[in-house]
Short mmCIF file of C-alpha atoms in Angstrom, two decimals:
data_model
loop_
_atom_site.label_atom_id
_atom_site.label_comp_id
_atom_site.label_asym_id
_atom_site.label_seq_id
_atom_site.Cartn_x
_atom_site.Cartn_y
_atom_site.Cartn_z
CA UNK Y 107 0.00 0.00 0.00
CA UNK Y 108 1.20 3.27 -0.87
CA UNK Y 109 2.33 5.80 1.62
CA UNK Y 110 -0.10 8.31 0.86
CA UNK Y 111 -3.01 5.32 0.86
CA UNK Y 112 -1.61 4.42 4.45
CA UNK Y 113 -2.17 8.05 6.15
CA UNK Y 114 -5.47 8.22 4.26
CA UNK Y 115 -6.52 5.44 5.77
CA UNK Y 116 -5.88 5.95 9.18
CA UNK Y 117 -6.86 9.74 8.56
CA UNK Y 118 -10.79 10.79 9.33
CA UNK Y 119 -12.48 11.42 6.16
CA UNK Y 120 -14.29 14.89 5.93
CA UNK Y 121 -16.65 15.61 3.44
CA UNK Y 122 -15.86 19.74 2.91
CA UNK Y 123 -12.84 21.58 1.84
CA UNK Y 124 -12.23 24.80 3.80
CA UNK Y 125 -10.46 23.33 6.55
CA UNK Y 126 -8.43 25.55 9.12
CA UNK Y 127 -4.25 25.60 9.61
CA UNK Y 128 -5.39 23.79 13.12
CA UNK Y 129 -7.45 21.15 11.51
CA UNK Y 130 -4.19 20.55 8.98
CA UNK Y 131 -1.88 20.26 11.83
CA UNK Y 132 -3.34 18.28 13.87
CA UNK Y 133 -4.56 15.35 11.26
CA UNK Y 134 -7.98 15.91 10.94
CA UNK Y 135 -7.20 17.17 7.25
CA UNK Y 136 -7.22 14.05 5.18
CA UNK Y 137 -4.47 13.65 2.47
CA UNK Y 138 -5.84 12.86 -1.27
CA UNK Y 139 -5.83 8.83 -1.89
CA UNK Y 140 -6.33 8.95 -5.86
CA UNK Y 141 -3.76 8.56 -8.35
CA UNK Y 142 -3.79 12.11 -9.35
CA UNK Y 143 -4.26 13.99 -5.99
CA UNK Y 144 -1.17 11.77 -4.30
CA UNK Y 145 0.98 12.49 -7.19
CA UNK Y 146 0.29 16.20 -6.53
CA UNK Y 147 0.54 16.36 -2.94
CA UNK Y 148 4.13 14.12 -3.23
CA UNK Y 149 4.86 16.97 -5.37
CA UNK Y 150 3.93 19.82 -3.05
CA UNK Y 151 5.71 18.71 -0.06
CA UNK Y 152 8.46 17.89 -2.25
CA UNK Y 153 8.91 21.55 -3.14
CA UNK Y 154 7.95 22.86 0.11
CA UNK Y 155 10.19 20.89 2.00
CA UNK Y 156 13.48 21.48 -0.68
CA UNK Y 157 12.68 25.34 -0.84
CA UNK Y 158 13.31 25.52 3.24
CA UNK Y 159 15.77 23.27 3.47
CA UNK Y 160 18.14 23.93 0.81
CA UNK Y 161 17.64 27.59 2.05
CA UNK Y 162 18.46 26.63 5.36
CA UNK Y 163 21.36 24.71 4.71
CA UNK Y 164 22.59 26.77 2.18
CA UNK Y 165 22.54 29.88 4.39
CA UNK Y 166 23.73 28.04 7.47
CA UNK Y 167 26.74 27.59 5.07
CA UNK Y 168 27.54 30.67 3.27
CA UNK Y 169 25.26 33.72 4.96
CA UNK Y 170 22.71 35.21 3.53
CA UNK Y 171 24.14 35.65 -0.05
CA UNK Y 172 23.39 31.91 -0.47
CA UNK Y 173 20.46 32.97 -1.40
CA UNK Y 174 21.09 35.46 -4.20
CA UNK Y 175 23.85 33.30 -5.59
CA UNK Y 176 23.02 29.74 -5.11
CA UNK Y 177 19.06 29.02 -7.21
CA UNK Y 178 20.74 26.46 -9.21
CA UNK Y 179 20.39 24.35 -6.11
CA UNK Y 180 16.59 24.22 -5.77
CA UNK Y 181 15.73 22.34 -9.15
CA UNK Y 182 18.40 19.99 -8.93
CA UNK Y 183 17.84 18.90 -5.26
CA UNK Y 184 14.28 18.88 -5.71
CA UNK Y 185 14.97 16.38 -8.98
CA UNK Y 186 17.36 13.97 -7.25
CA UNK Y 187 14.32 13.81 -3.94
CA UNK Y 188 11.65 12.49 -5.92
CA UNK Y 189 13.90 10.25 -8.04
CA UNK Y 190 14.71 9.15 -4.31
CA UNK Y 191 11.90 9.00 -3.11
CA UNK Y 192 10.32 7.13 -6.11
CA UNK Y 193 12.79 4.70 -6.61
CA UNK Y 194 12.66 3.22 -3.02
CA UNK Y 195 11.82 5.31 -0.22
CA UNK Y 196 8.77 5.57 -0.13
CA UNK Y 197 8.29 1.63 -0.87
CA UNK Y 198 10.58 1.45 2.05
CA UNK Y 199 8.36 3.33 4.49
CA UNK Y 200 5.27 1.63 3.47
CA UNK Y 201 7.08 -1.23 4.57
CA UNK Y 202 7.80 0.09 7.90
CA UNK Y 203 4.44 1.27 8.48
CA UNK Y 204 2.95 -1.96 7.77
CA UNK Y 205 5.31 -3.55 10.54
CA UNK Y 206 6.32 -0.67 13.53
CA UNK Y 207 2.78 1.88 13.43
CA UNK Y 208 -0.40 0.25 15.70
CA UNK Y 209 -3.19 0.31 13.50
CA UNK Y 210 -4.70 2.21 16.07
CA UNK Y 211 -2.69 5.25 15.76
CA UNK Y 212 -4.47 8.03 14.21
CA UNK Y 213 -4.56 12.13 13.74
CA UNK Y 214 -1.33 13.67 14.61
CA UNK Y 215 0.29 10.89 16.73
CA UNK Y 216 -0.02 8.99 13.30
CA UNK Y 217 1.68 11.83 10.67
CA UNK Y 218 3.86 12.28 13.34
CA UNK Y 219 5.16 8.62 13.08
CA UNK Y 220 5.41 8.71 9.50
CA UNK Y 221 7.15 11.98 9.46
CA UNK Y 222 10.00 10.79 11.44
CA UNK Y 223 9.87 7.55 9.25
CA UNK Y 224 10.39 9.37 6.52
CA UNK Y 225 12.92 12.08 7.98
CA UNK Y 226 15.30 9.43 9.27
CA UNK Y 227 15.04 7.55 5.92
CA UNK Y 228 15.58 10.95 3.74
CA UNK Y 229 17.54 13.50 5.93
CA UNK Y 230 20.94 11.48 5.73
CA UNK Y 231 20.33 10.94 1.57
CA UNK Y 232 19.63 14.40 1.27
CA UNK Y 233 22.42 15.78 3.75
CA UNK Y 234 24.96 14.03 1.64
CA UNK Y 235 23.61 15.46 -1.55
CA UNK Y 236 23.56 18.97 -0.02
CA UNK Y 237 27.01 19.01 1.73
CA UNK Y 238 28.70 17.98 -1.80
CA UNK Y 239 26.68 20.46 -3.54
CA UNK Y 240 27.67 23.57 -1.16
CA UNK Y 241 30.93 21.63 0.10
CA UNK Y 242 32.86 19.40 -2.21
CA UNK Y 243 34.16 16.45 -1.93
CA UNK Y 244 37.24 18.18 0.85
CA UNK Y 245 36.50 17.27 4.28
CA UNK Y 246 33.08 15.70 3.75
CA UNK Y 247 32.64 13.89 6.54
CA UNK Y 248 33.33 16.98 8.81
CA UNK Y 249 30.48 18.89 7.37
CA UNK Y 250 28.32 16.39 6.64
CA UNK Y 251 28.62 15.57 10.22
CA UNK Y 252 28.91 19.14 11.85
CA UNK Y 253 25.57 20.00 9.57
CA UNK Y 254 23.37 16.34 9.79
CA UNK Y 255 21.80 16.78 13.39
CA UNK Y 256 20.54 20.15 13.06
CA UNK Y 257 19.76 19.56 9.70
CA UNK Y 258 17.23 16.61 10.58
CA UNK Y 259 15.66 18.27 13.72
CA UNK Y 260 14.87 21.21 11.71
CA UNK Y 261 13.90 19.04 8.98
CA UNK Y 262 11.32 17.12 10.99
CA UNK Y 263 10.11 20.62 12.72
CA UNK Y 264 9.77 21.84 9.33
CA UNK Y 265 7.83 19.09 7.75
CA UNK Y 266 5.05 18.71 10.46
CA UNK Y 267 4.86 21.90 11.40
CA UNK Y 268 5.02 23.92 8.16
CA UNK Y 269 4.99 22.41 5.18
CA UNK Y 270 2.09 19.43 5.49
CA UNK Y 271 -0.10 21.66 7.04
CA UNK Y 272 0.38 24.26 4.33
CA UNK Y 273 0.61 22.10 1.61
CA UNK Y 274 -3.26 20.34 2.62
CA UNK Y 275 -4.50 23.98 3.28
CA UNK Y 276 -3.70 24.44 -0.66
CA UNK Y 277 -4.71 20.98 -1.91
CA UNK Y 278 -7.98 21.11 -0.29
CA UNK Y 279 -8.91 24.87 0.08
CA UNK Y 280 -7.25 25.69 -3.32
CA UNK Y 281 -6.89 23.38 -5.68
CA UNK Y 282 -9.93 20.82 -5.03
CA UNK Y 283 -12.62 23.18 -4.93
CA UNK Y 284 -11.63 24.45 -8.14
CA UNK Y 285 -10.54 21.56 -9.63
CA UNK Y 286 -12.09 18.74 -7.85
CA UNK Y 287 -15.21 17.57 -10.00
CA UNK Y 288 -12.77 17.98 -13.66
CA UNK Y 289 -10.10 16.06 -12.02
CA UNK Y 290 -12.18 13.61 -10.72
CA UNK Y 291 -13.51 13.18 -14.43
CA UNK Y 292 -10.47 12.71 -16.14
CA UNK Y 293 -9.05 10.01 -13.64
CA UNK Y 294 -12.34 8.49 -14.03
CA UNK Y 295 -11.73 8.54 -17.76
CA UNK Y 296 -7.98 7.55 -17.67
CA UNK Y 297 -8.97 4.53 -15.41
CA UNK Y 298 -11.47 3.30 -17.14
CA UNK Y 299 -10.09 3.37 -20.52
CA UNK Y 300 -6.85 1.94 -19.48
CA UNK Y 301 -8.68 -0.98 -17.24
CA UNK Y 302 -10.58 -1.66 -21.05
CA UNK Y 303 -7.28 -2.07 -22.41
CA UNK Y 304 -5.89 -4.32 -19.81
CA UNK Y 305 -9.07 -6.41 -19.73
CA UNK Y 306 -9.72 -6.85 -23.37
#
């Protein structure tokens, strides 16, 4: 089961859209379980989360002028995440949800879990790609390990407290009551004319 299926599931289901930042935060805010809608949120929190912490880390680094220098780093970290993430991560924290999270867990104890699945799964990936990006290859280690525990706590801090919220605010009070009834039509379509290829 895919990550995004597993929160949904364990995530109360609420039939509106305008939910609050408090509502988000806490896990009442269900996550989207289609094909489109977890595709887009992936994305979402993908960009939210590489836009702080590239920042971060970038002007933890080199000062402020990171920031007017450095925007070279945000596409290409952003590109090398979701190829991480899609090639195994997030197989590999389905896995551990399926084995280490009570079924039982829901609303914020729950993202919380999976956040810190997912933080200790992607903070050391990414903290090596960072550090070589703003570093090198000379002394490595040393930054990589002078930068790594900050970098993570923040990281974690960031994702629940920030970005998810954020990001559902937008899918739900943005983009779905907008967009919700078309999209929902064209998955429809896309599913059922690839299941009559499949089938026939």
């Amino acid at each position: 089961m895919h990550l995004i299926d597993q929160i949904a599931k364990h995530t109360p289901h609420m039939p509106r859209h305008d939910y609050t930042f408090q509502e988000c935060l806490t896990g009442t805010a269900p996550v989207p379980h289609d094909p489109f809608g977890k595709s887009l949120f992936q994305l979402m929190m993908a960009i939210g989360m590489t836009t702080i912490m590239v920042s971060f880390n970038g002007v933890l680094r080199d000062g402020p002028e990171f920031l007017l220098a450095s925007h070279w780093m945000y596409p290409v970290v952003l590109c090398i995440s979701l190829g991480v993430r899609l090639l195994f991560v997030n197989q590999l924290v389905d896995n551990l949800i399926e084995k280490l999270i009570p079924s039982h867990l829901t609303g914020f104890a729950y993202t919380a879990a999976i956040a810190v699945f997912n933080i200790a799964i992607m903070a050391p990936i990414m903290g090596c790609v960072v550090t070589m990006l703003l570093s090198g290859p000379a002394d490595f280690l040393e930054h990589l390990a002078a930068t790594m525990p900050l970098s993570a706590a923040v990281s974690l801090l960031v994702n629940l407290g920030i970005v998810a919220p954020c990001v559902k605010m937008i899918y739900h009070n943005i983009i779905m009551p907008s967009t919700g009834t078309r999209l929902f039509q064209i998955t429809q379509r896309y599913v059922t004319n690839w299941a009559g290829v499949l089938t026939s």
